[in-house]
mmCIF file of C-alpha atoms in Angstrom:
data_model
loop_
_atom_site.group_PDB
_atom_site.id
_atom_site.type_symbol
_atom_site.label_atom_id
_atom_site.label_comp_id
_atom_site.label_asym_id
_atom_site.label_seq_id
_atom_site.Cartn_x
_atom_site.Cartn_y
_atom_site.Cartn_z
ATOM 1 C CA MET A 1 71.482 -53.078 -109.370
ATOM 2 C CA GLY A 2 69.645 -55.256 -109.647
ATOM 3 C CA ASN A 3 70.120 -57.172 -106.039
ATOM 4 C CA SER A 4 69.880 -53.799 -104.853
ATOM 5 C CA ILE A 5 67.185 -53.502 -106.363
ATOM 6 C CA TYR A 6 65.441 -56.360 -104.607
ATOM 7 C CA ARG A 7 66.801 -56.024 -100.622
ATOM 8 C CA PHE A 8 65.005 -53.583 -101.158
ATOM 9 C CA LEU A 9 62.205 -54.480 -102.001
ATOM 10 C CA CYS A 10 62.161 -57.620 -100.015
ATOM 11 C CA GLY A 11 62.505 -54.720 -96.610
ATOM 12 C CA LEU A 12 65.897 -55.056 -96.382
ATOM 13 C CA CYS A 13 66.641 -51.363 -97.531
ATOM 14 C CA ALA A 14 69.820 -51.879 -98.432
ATOM 15 C CA PRO A 15 72.719 -48.756 -98.568
ATOM 16 C CA SER A 16 72.298 -49.315 -102.104
ATOM 17 C CA SER A 17 68.233 -48.847 -102.334
ATOM 18 C CA GLN A 18 68.895 -45.030 -102.030
ATOM 19 C CA GLU A 19 71.829 -44.043 -104.684
ATOM 20 C CA HIS A 20 69.230 -44.977 -106.835
ATOM 21 C CA GLY A 21 65.840 -43.709 -105.299
ATOM 22 C CA LEU A 22 63.862 -46.608 -104.237
ATOM 23 C CA HIS A 23 64.170 -45.719 -100.672
ATOM 24 C CA GLY A 24 60.342 -45.208 -99.602
ATOM 25 C CA ALA A 25 59.135 -47.144 -102.294
ATOM 26 C CA HIS A 26 55.332 -47.835 -101.963
ATOM 27 C CA PRO A 27 53.527 -51.506 -101.248
ATOM 28 C CA ALA A 28 51.959 -51.710 -104.868
ATOM 29 C CA VAL A 29 55.291 -50.910 -106.347
ATOM 30 C CA ALA A 30 57.474 -52.953 -104.275
ATOM 31 C CA ALA A 31 55.125 -56.463 -104.795
ATOM 32 C CA LEU A 32 55.760 -55.326 -108.680
ATOM 33 C CA GLY A 33 59.501 -55.147 -108.572
ATOM 34 C CA ARG A 34 60.228 -58.400 -106.451
ATOM 35 C CA ASP A 35 58.005 -60.483 -108.818
ATOM 36 C CA ILE A 36 59.411 -59.041 -111.701
ATOM 37 C CA LEU A 37 62.919 -60.283 -109.929
ATOM 38 C CA ASN A 38 61.753 -62.717 -109.183
ATOM 39 C CA PHE A 39 61.275 -63.720 -112.319
ATOM 40 C CA GLY A 40 64.571 -63.386 -113.298
ATOM 41 C CA ALA A 41 65.531 -65.816 -110.488
ATOM 42 C CA ALA A 42 63.572 -68.680 -110.958
ATOM 43 C CA SER A 43 61.310 -67.313 -114.346
ATOM 44 C CA GLN A 44 57.626 -67.672 -112.503
ATOM 45 C CA VAL A 45 54.626 -65.326 -112.698
ATOM 46 C CA PRO A 46 53.069 -64.855 -110.250
ATOM 47 C CA GLU A 47 49.716 -66.759 -108.973
ATOM 48 C CA GLY A 48 46.670 -65.739 -109.303
ATOM 49 C CA LEU A 49 47.446 -63.506 -112.130
ATOM 50 C CA SER A 50 45.509 -65.357 -114.883
ATOM 51 C CA ARG A 51 42.009 -64.389 -113.159
ATOM 52 C CA HIS A 52 42.732 -60.589 -113.951
ATOM 53 C CA VAL A 53 44.148 -61.712 -117.799
ATOM 54 C CA VAL A 54 42.943 -63.046 -120.583
ATOM 55 C CA SER A 55 46.432 -64.780 -123.066
ATOM 56 C CA SER A 56 48.794 -67.371 -121.868
ATOM 57 C CA LYS A 57 51.282 -68.292 -119.215
ATOM 58 C CA LYS A 58 53.610 -68.621 -121.627
ATOM 59 C CA ALA A 59 52.630 -65.173 -123.193
ATOM 60 C CA GLN A 60 52.605 -63.833 -119.106
ATOM 61 C CA ALA A 61 55.744 -64.770 -119.060
ATOM 62 C CA ASN A 62 56.751 -62.913 -122.159
ATOM 63 C CA TRP A 63 55.403 -60.438 -121.041
ATOM 64 C CA TYR A 64 57.821 -60.300 -117.071
ATOM 65 C CA LYS A 65 60.530 -60.847 -119.495
ATOM 66 C CA LYS A 66 60.080 -57.224 -120.733
ATOM 67 C CA LEU A 67 59.646 -55.644 -117.546
ATOM 68 C CA LEU A 68 62.444 -57.475 -116.464
ATOM 69 C CA ALA A 69 64.683 -55.557 -118.239
ATOM 70 C CA ALA A 70 63.543 -52.312 -118.785
ATOM 71 C CA TRP A 71 63.028 -52.676 -114.900
ATOM 72 C CA LYS A 72 66.671 -52.979 -114.895
ATOM 73 C CA LYS A 73 67.573 -49.952 -117.551
ATOM 74 C CA THR A 74 65.413 -47.686 -115.241
ATOM 75 C CA ARG A 75 66.834 -44.786 -114.280
ATOM 76 C CA PRO A 76 65.604 -44.622 -111.190
ATOM 77 C CA PRO A 77 63.459 -47.367 -111.104
ATOM 78 C CA PRO A 78 59.395 -45.884 -110.166
ATOM 79 C CA LYS A 79 58.274 -46.153 -106.190
ATOM 80 C CA THR A 80 54.886 -43.633 -106.969
ATOM 81 C CA PRO A 81 51.821 -46.368 -108.004
ATOM 82 C CA GLU A 82 51.525 -43.611 -110.740
ATOM 83 C CA GLU A 83 55.392 -43.841 -112.244
ATOM 84 C CA ALA A 84 54.704 -47.841 -112.023
ATOM 85 C CA ALA A 85 51.653 -48.096 -114.216
ATOM 86 C CA ARG A 86 53.376 -45.825 -116.100
ATOM 87 C CA PHE A 87 55.970 -48.131 -116.891
ATOM 88 C CA VAL A 88 53.693 -51.151 -116.717
ATOM 89 C CA VAL A 89 52.258 -49.196 -119.838
ATOM 90 C CA GLN A 90 54.916 -48.571 -121.801
ATOM 91 C CA THR A 91 56.896 -51.266 -121.402
ATOM 92 C CA LEU A 92 53.890 -53.168 -122.499
ATOM 93 C CA LYS A 93 52.185 -51.010 -124.973
ATOM 94 C CA ASN A 94 51.841 -53.887 -128.152
ATOM 95 C CA HIS A 95 50.366 -56.324 -125.747
ATOM 96 C CA GLN A 96 46.190 -56.409 -125.783
ATOM 97 C CA LYS A 97 44.157 -53.645 -123.745
ATOM 98 C CA ALA A 98 42.547 -55.828 -121.603
ATOM 99 C CA ASP A 99 45.906 -57.945 -120.693
ATOM 100 C CA VAL A 100 47.815 -54.133 -119.280
ATOM 101 C CA GLU A 101 44.326 -52.795 -117.238
ATOM 102 C CA GLY A 102 44.145 -56.684 -115.772
ATOM 103 C CA PHE A 103 47.861 -56.067 -115.095
ATOM 104 C CA LEU A 104 47.446 -52.824 -113.380
ATOM 105 C CA VAL A 105 44.341 -54.089 -111.710
ATOM 106 C CA PHE A 106 45.994 -57.411 -109.945
ATOM 107 C CA TYR A 107 48.803 -55.026 -108.832
ATOM 108 C CA GLY A 108 46.907 -52.433 -107.548
ATOM 109 C CA LEU A 109 47.869 -50.053 -109.442
ATOM 110 C CA PRO A 110 45.970 -47.143 -111.532
ATOM 111 C CA HIS A 111 45.397 -46.888 -115.366
ATOM 112 C CA PRO A 112 47.967 -43.443 -116.171
ATOM 113 C CA ASN A 113 44.306 -42.240 -118.103
ATOM 114 C CA ALA A 114 42.321 -42.721 -114.905
ATOM 115 C CA ALA A 115 40.999 -39.130 -113.906
ATOM 116 C CA PRO A 116 43.549 -37.629 -111.166
ATOM 117 C CA GLY A 117 42.154 -38.719 -107.747
ATOM 118 C CA ALA A 118 40.600 -41.950 -108.600
ATOM 119 C CA PRO A 119 41.284 -45.071 -106.257
ATOM 120 C CA ALA A 120 43.905 -47.179 -107.598
ATOM 121 C CA PRO A 121 42.149 -51.347 -107.588
ATOM 122 C CA ALA A 122 43.004 -53.531 -104.881
ATOM 123 C CA PRO A 123 46.385 -55.426 -105.691
ATOM 124 C CA HIS A 124 46.772 -59.194 -105.217
ATOM 125 C CA ALA A 125 42.472 -60.412 -104.293
ATOM 126 C CA ALA A 126 43.088 -63.683 -102.520
ATOM 127 C CA PRO A 127 42.756 -66.513 -105.795
ATOM 128 C CA PRO A 128 39.383 -68.643 -104.385
ATOM 129 C CA PRO A 129 40.551 -71.884 -102.590
ATOM 130 C CA PRO A 130 41.065 -75.452 -104.934
ATOM 131 C CA LYS A 131 37.487 -77.240 -105.505
ATOM 132 C CA PRO A 132 36.020 -79.199 -103.286
ATOM 133 C CA GLN A 133 36.102 -82.364 -102.332
ATOM 134 C CA SER A 134 32.861 -81.829 -102.093
ATOM 135 C CA ALA A 135 31.610 -80.515 -105.146
ATOM 136 C CA LYS A 136 31.081 -82.146 -108.233
ATOM 137 C CA PHE A 137 32.068 -79.652 -110.528
ATOM 138 C CA GLU A 138 33.860 -76.103 -111.369
ATOM 139 C CA LEU A 139 32.773 -73.593 -113.874
ATOM 140 C CA HIS A 140 34.707 -71.058 -115.286
ATOM 141 C CA THR A 141 31.816 -68.001 -117.239
ATOM 142 C CA LEU A 142 32.469 -65.992 -118.863
ATOM 143 C CA PRO A 143 31.845 -62.395 -118.408
ATOM 144 C CA VAL A 144 28.443 -61.914 -116.385
ATOM 145 C CA ASP A 145 25.956 -60.042 -118.467
ATOM 146 C CA PRO A 146 23.460 -57.058 -116.473
ATOM 147 C CA LYS A 147 20.570 -59.320 -117.319
ATOM 148 C CA ALA A 148 21.522 -62.010 -115.315
ATOM 149 C CA VAL A 149 20.877 -61.388 -112.078
ATOM 150 C CA SER A 150 17.005 -62.269 -111.019
ATOM 151 C CA ASP A 151 17.243 -61.806 -107.665
ATOM 152 C CA GLY A 152 19.893 -62.149 -104.494
ATOM 153 C CA ASP A 153 20.587 -65.399 -104.581
ATOM 154 C CA THR A 154 19.980 -66.743 -108.333
ATOM 155 C CA ILE A 155 22.424 -65.924 -111.887
ATOM 156 C CA ASN A 156 22.228 -66.993 -115.092
ATOM 157 C CA VAL A 157 26.441 -67.524 -116.386
ATOM 158 C CA TYR A 158 27.935 -68.670 -119.285
ATOM 159 C CA VAL A 159 30.401 -71.287 -119.770
ATOM 160 C CA ASP A 160 33.008 -71.045 -122.685
ATOM 161 C CA THR A 161 32.448 -74.038 -125.417
ATOM 162 C CA ALA A 162 35.649 -73.913 -126.092
ATOM 163 C CA ASP A 163 36.631 -74.936 -122.427
ATOM 164 C CA PRO A 164 37.630 -79.010 -122.226
ATOM 165 C CA ARG A 165 34.675 -79.664 -119.602
ATOM 166 C CA GLU A 166 31.988 -78.488 -122.805
ATOM 167 C CA SER A 167 33.832 -79.183 -125.907
ATOM 168 C CA GLY A 168 32.742 -82.344 -126.268
ATOM 169 C CA SER A 169 29.198 -82.319 -124.778
ATOM 170 C CA VAL A 170 27.752 -79.307 -127.767
ATOM 171 C CA PRO A 171 24.687 -80.886 -129.719
ATOM 172 C CA ARG A 172 25.462 -81.061 -133.347
ATOM 173 C CA GLU A 173 22.495 -79.164 -134.540
ATOM 174 C CA VAL A 174 23.541 -76.523 -132.457
ATOM 175 C CA GLN A 175 27.252 -76.975 -133.998
ATOM 176 C CA LYS A 176 25.574 -76.597 -136.423
ATOM 177 C CA ALA A 177 22.787 -73.172 -136.476
ATOM 178 C CA ALA A 178 25.846 -71.192 -134.615
ATOM 179 C CA ALA A 179 28.202 -71.795 -137.610
ATOM 180 C CA GLU A 180 25.488 -71.387 -139.686
ATOM 181 C CA ARG A 181 24.039 -68.203 -137.776
ATOM 182 C CA ALA A 182 28.000 -66.585 -137.985
ATOM 183 C CA LYS A 183 27.403 -66.988 -141.713
ATOM 184 C CA ALA A 184 24.053 -65.234 -142.295
ATOM 185 C CA ARG A 185 24.926 -62.502 -140.420
ATOM 186 C CA ALA A 186 28.583 -62.077 -142.152
ATOM 187 C CA VAL A 187 25.981 -61.656 -145.303
ATOM 188 C CA LYS A 188 23.704 -59.391 -143.326
ATOM 189 C CA ASP A 189 21.222 -61.401 -142.995
ATOM 190 C CA TYR A 190 20.169 -60.914 -139.554
ATOM 191 C CA GLN A 191 16.734 -62.874 -140.187
ATOM 192 C CA LYS A 192 18.172 -65.779 -141.250
ATOM 193 C CA ALA A 193 20.835 -65.400 -138.307
ATOM 194 C CA ASP A 194 17.770 -64.465 -135.461
ATOM 195 C CA ALA A 195 15.800 -67.561 -136.302
ATOM 196 C CA LEU A 196 18.974 -69.390 -136.403
ATOM 197 C CA GLN A 197 19.537 -68.149 -132.537
ATOM 198 C CA LYS A 198 16.418 -68.877 -131.428
ATOM 199 C CA ILE A 199 17.531 -73.095 -132.331
ATOM 200 C CA ILE A 200 21.159 -72.164 -130.258
ATOM 201 C CA VAL A 201 18.498 -70.370 -127.355
ATOM 202 C CA ASN A 202 16.570 -73.310 -127.355
ATOM 203 C CA GLY A 203 18.807 -75.595 -126.960
ATOM 204 C CA GLY A 204 20.515 -73.833 -123.850
ATOM 205 C CA TYR A 205 22.470 -71.911 -125.540
ATOM 206 C CA ARG A 206 24.235 -68.932 -126.378
ATOM 207 C CA PRO A 207 26.024 -66.519 -128.637
ATOM 208 C CA VAL A 208 27.890 -63.781 -125.564
ATOM 209 C CA PRO A 209 31.459 -62.289 -125.562
ATOM 210 C CA ASN A 210 34.325 -63.489 -124.195
ATOM 211 C CA ALA A 211 36.396 -61.122 -122.137
ATOM 212 C CA ARG A 212 39.122 -59.615 -124.795
ATOM 213 C CA GLY A 213 34.837 -59.274 -127.080
ATOM 214 C CA GLU A 214 35.199 -61.525 -129.120
ATOM 215 C CA GLU A 215 31.535 -63.257 -129.378
ATOM 216 C CA VAL A 216 31.835 -67.325 -128.574
ATOM 217 C CA LEU A 217 29.636 -70.129 -128.205
ATOM 218 C CA GLY A 218 28.283 -70.048 -124.179
ATOM 219 C CA LYS A 219 26.957 -72.963 -122.748
ATOM 220 C CA LYS A 220 24.037 -71.358 -119.997
ATOM 221 C CA TYR A 221 23.885 -72.827 -116.028
ATOM 222 C CA ARG A 222 20.973 -71.352 -113.992
ATOM 223 C CA ILE A 223 23.572 -71.294 -110.507
ATOM 224 C CA ARG A 224 21.373 -70.402 -106.919
ATOM 225 C CA LEU A 225 23.132 -70.158 -104.443
ATOM 226 C CA ARG A 226 23.870 -72.681 -102.174
ATOM 227 C CA GLY A 227 23.902 -71.816 -98.640
ATOM 228 C CA ILE A 228 22.105 -68.053 -98.345
ATOM 229 C CA ASP A 229 18.637 -67.773 -99.664
ATOM 230 C CA ALA A 230 17.511 -63.344 -100.501
ATOM 231 C CA PRO A 231 14.293 -61.845 -99.848
ATOM 232 C CA GLU A 232 11.775 -62.196 -102.675
ATOM 233 C CA SER A 233 11.887 -59.344 -105.043
ATOM 234 C CA ALA A 234 8.489 -58.264 -103.606
ATOM 235 C CA MET A 235 9.134 -58.058 -100.084
ATOM 236 C CA PRO A 236 11.239 -55.970 -98.513
ATOM 237 C CA TYR A 237 15.173 -55.114 -98.507
ATOM 238 C CA GLY A 238 14.434 -57.349 -102.343
ATOM 239 C CA LYS A 239 15.599 -55.046 -105.310
ATOM 240 C CA GLU A 240 18.387 -53.797 -103.281
ATOM 241 C CA ALA A 241 19.407 -58.100 -102.781
ATOM 242 C CA LYS A 242 19.440 -57.764 -106.631
ATOM 243 C CA GLU A 243 21.125 -55.304 -106.862
ATOM 244 C CA ALA A 244 23.862 -56.345 -104.923
ATOM 245 C CA LEU A 245 24.334 -59.014 -106.178
ATOM 246 C CA LEU A 246 24.111 -57.568 -109.720
ATOM 247 C CA LYS A 247 26.871 -55.054 -108.109
ATOM 248 C CA LEU A 248 29.204 -57.815 -107.151
ATOM 249 C CA VAL A 249 29.085 -59.747 -110.299
ATOM 250 C CA GLN A 250 28.222 -57.922 -113.883
ATOM 251 C CA GLY A 251 31.166 -58.018 -116.425
ATOM 252 C CA LYS A 252 32.735 -60.612 -114.738
ATOM 253 C CA SER A 253 34.578 -63.859 -114.829
ATOM 254 C CA LEU A 254 33.126 -65.999 -111.945
ATOM 255 C CA LYS A 255 34.669 -69.147 -110.911
ATOM 256 C CA VAL A 256 31.482 -71.671 -109.551
ATOM 257 C CA TYR A 257 32.261 -75.420 -107.015
ATOM 258 C CA VAL A 258 28.399 -76.893 -108.089
ATOM 259 C CA TYR A 259 27.330 -79.578 -104.905
ATOM 260 C CA ASP A 260 24.142 -80.395 -106.294
ATOM 261 C CA GLU A 261 20.489 -79.494 -108.308
ATOM 262 C CA ASP A 262 17.300 -78.578 -106.588
ATOM 263 C CA MET A 263 14.001 -79.449 -108.022
ATOM 264 C CA TYR A 264 14.094 -76.611 -110.755
ATOM 265 C CA GLY A 265 16.981 -77.434 -112.279
ATOM 266 C CA ARG A 266 19.629 -75.520 -110.934
ATOM 267 C CA CYS A 267 22.538 -75.396 -110.006
ATOM 268 C CA VAL A 268 23.654 -74.942 -106.308
ATOM 269 C CA GLY A 269 27.302 -73.279 -105.772
ATOM 270 C CA ASP A 270 29.363 -71.567 -104.760
ATOM 271 C CA ILE A 271 30.845 -68.422 -106.414
ATOM 272 C CA TYR A 272 33.204 -67.209 -106.279
ATOM 273 C CA CYS A 273 34.361 -62.861 -107.685
ATOM 274 C CA ASP A 274 38.214 -61.223 -108.126
ATOM 275 C CA GLY A 275 38.417 -64.180 -104.948
ATOM 276 C CA VAL A 276 35.373 -62.833 -103.075
ATOM 277 C CA PHE A 277 32.872 -65.444 -101.729
ATOM 278 C CA VAL A 278 29.985 -63.273 -102.992
ATOM 279 C CA GLN A 279 27.753 -64.964 -100.269
ATOM 280 C CA GLU A 280 29.929 -63.939 -97.589
ATOM 281 C CA GLN A 281 29.599 -60.453 -99.634
ATOM 282 C CA MET A 282 25.671 -60.975 -99.707
ATOM 283 C CA LEU A 283 25.605 -62.043 -94.637
ATOM 284 C CA LYS A 284 27.837 -59.095 -93.935
ATOM 285 C CA LYS A 285 25.450 -56.650 -96.654
ATOM 286 C CA GLY A 286 21.948 -58.410 -94.460
ATOM 287 C CA LEU A 287 20.702 -59.059 -98.188
ATOM 288 C CA ALA A 288 20.187 -62.485 -97.123
ATOM 289 C CA TRP A 289 19.499 -64.855 -94.640
ATOM 290 C CA HIS A 290 21.854 -68.187 -93.449
ATOM 291 C CA TYR A 291 19.487 -70.931 -95.404
ATOM 292 C CA THR A 292 19.897 -73.688 -92.036
ATOM 293 C CA ALA A 293 17.324 -75.804 -92.933
ATOM 294 C CA TYR A 294 20.088 -76.880 -96.401
ATOM 295 C CA ASP A 295 23.235 -75.665 -94.598
ATOM 296 C CA GLN A 296 25.061 -75.723 -91.997
ATOM 297 C CA ARG A 297 28.390 -74.714 -92.361
ATOM 298 C CA PRO A 298 29.574 -72.234 -89.576
ATOM 299 C CA GLU A 299 30.946 -69.619 -90.728
ATOM 300 C CA LEU A 300 27.933 -68.617 -92.710
ATOM 301 C CA ALA A 301 25.887 -68.985 -89.756
ATOM 302 C CA LYS A 302 28.710 -66.164 -88.145
ATOM 303 C CA TRP A 303 28.397 -63.233 -91.047
ATOM 304 C CA GLU A 304 25.163 -63.430 -90.642
ATOM 305 C CA LYS A 305 25.137 -62.457 -86.955
ATOM 306 C CA GLN A 306 28.026 -59.536 -88.065
ATOM 307 C CA ALA A 307 24.855 -57.711 -89.911
ATOM 308 C CA GLN A 308 22.766 -58.492 -87.636
ATOM 309 C CA THR A 309 24.508 -57.496 -84.921
ATOM 310 C CA GLY A 310 24.976 -54.293 -86.581
ATOM 311 C CA ARG A 311 21.466 -54.032 -88.247
ATOM 312 C CA LYS A 312 22.518 -53.533 -91.532
ATOM 313 C CA GLY A 313 20.312 -53.967 -94.531
ATOM 314 C CA LEU A 314 16.916 -56.631 -93.907
ATOM 315 C CA TRP A 315 18.295 -56.585 -90.246
ATOM 316 C CA ALA A 316 17.738 -52.860 -89.760
ATOM 317 C CA SER A 317 14.044 -54.400 -89.067
ATOM 318 C CA SER A 318 11.514 -55.290 -85.669
ATOM 319 C CA LYS A 319 10.722 -58.678 -86.871
ATOM 320 C CA PRO A 320 12.260 -58.612 -90.927
ATOM 321 C CA HIS A 321 10.735 -61.774 -92.697
ATOM 322 C CA LYS A 322 11.933 -65.313 -93.692
ATOM 323 C CA PRO A 323 11.764 -65.357 -98.159
ATOM 324 C CA TRP A 324 11.075 -69.166 -97.891
ATOM 325 C CA GLU A 325 7.773 -68.955 -95.068
ATOM 326 C CA TRP A 326 6.521 -65.222 -97.658
ATOM 327 C CA ARG A 327 6.920 -68.189 -100.255
ATOM 328 C CA LYS A 328 4.566 -70.647 -98.824
ATOM 329 C CA ALA A 329 1.951 -68.359 -97.542
ATOM 330 C CA LYS A 330 2.278 -66.861 -101.026
ATOM 331 C CA ARG A 331 1.714 -70.390 -101.865
ATOM 332 C CA ASN A 332 -0.914 -70.709 -99.472
ATOM 333 C CA GLY A 333 -2.738 -67.796 -100.079
ATOM 334 C CA THR A 334 -1.999 -66.336 -97.494
ATOM 335 C CA ALA A 335 1.161 -63.622 -98.116
#
């Protein structure tokens, strides 16, 4: 049974596959079945799944063990995304909601409770590239707050202080204030908790929710998107640029490759969200300029040119105002 399914899912369409109702399975279902059966052969979970779920690789392996056992018993195996989604939810019903939902997103399967006709999420988003050698370090952020985006090229993010990169550098006064704040909130002494919150925030930290909704202590980083310059808020398309960036990152955990620090103390970096390169999207939408004074990457120039040719965003104007010239004019009092 397992071998016949595997041959079908690999596109070989063995005659026995039709016997079990597998002919014509949806690509997302085929991907799920292939990964389940591959796990049975090699005990490996798919690359990239960890970006969509909150549990460890060990826990993920346990899911695939259960899915493999259930898949072999299912007659016939699922063919449509809806059938596959119900199969996953039923098999993993005792696991965390965030894990099950992330698992469905990874395979592009609809949530069983989704409204009829609702589009399924895109399956298997491409993982971000490995950290480039020229990058100084990388950050894995907590979910982005809606108020974190100040404009189309700057965003405030928080990194869990439990991260190995952060855990050894939290100031003692911040650690103490966070512990006392938790105690104060437990006894509903909110006045004391608010005073302790100020100490935490002034130290560059903040209690924020993680992907599971649990409050953790996060370190603040201000990120300047490398290689692009978006219109300022008071400029034409400034509001649209901010809203586009917010739509890309809100509520999501980001991977940031940091290359430098600017004169304002911001980390200059490339941002990836669910495998999507954020700067690429901003340039293609015509909501940012390629900042050639600081970044000569040809791919950024190509994406900007695509938006210009399509007259998208700010390029719908015959003479869009360059944000660096607008800032200079404002400093000189001639804006």
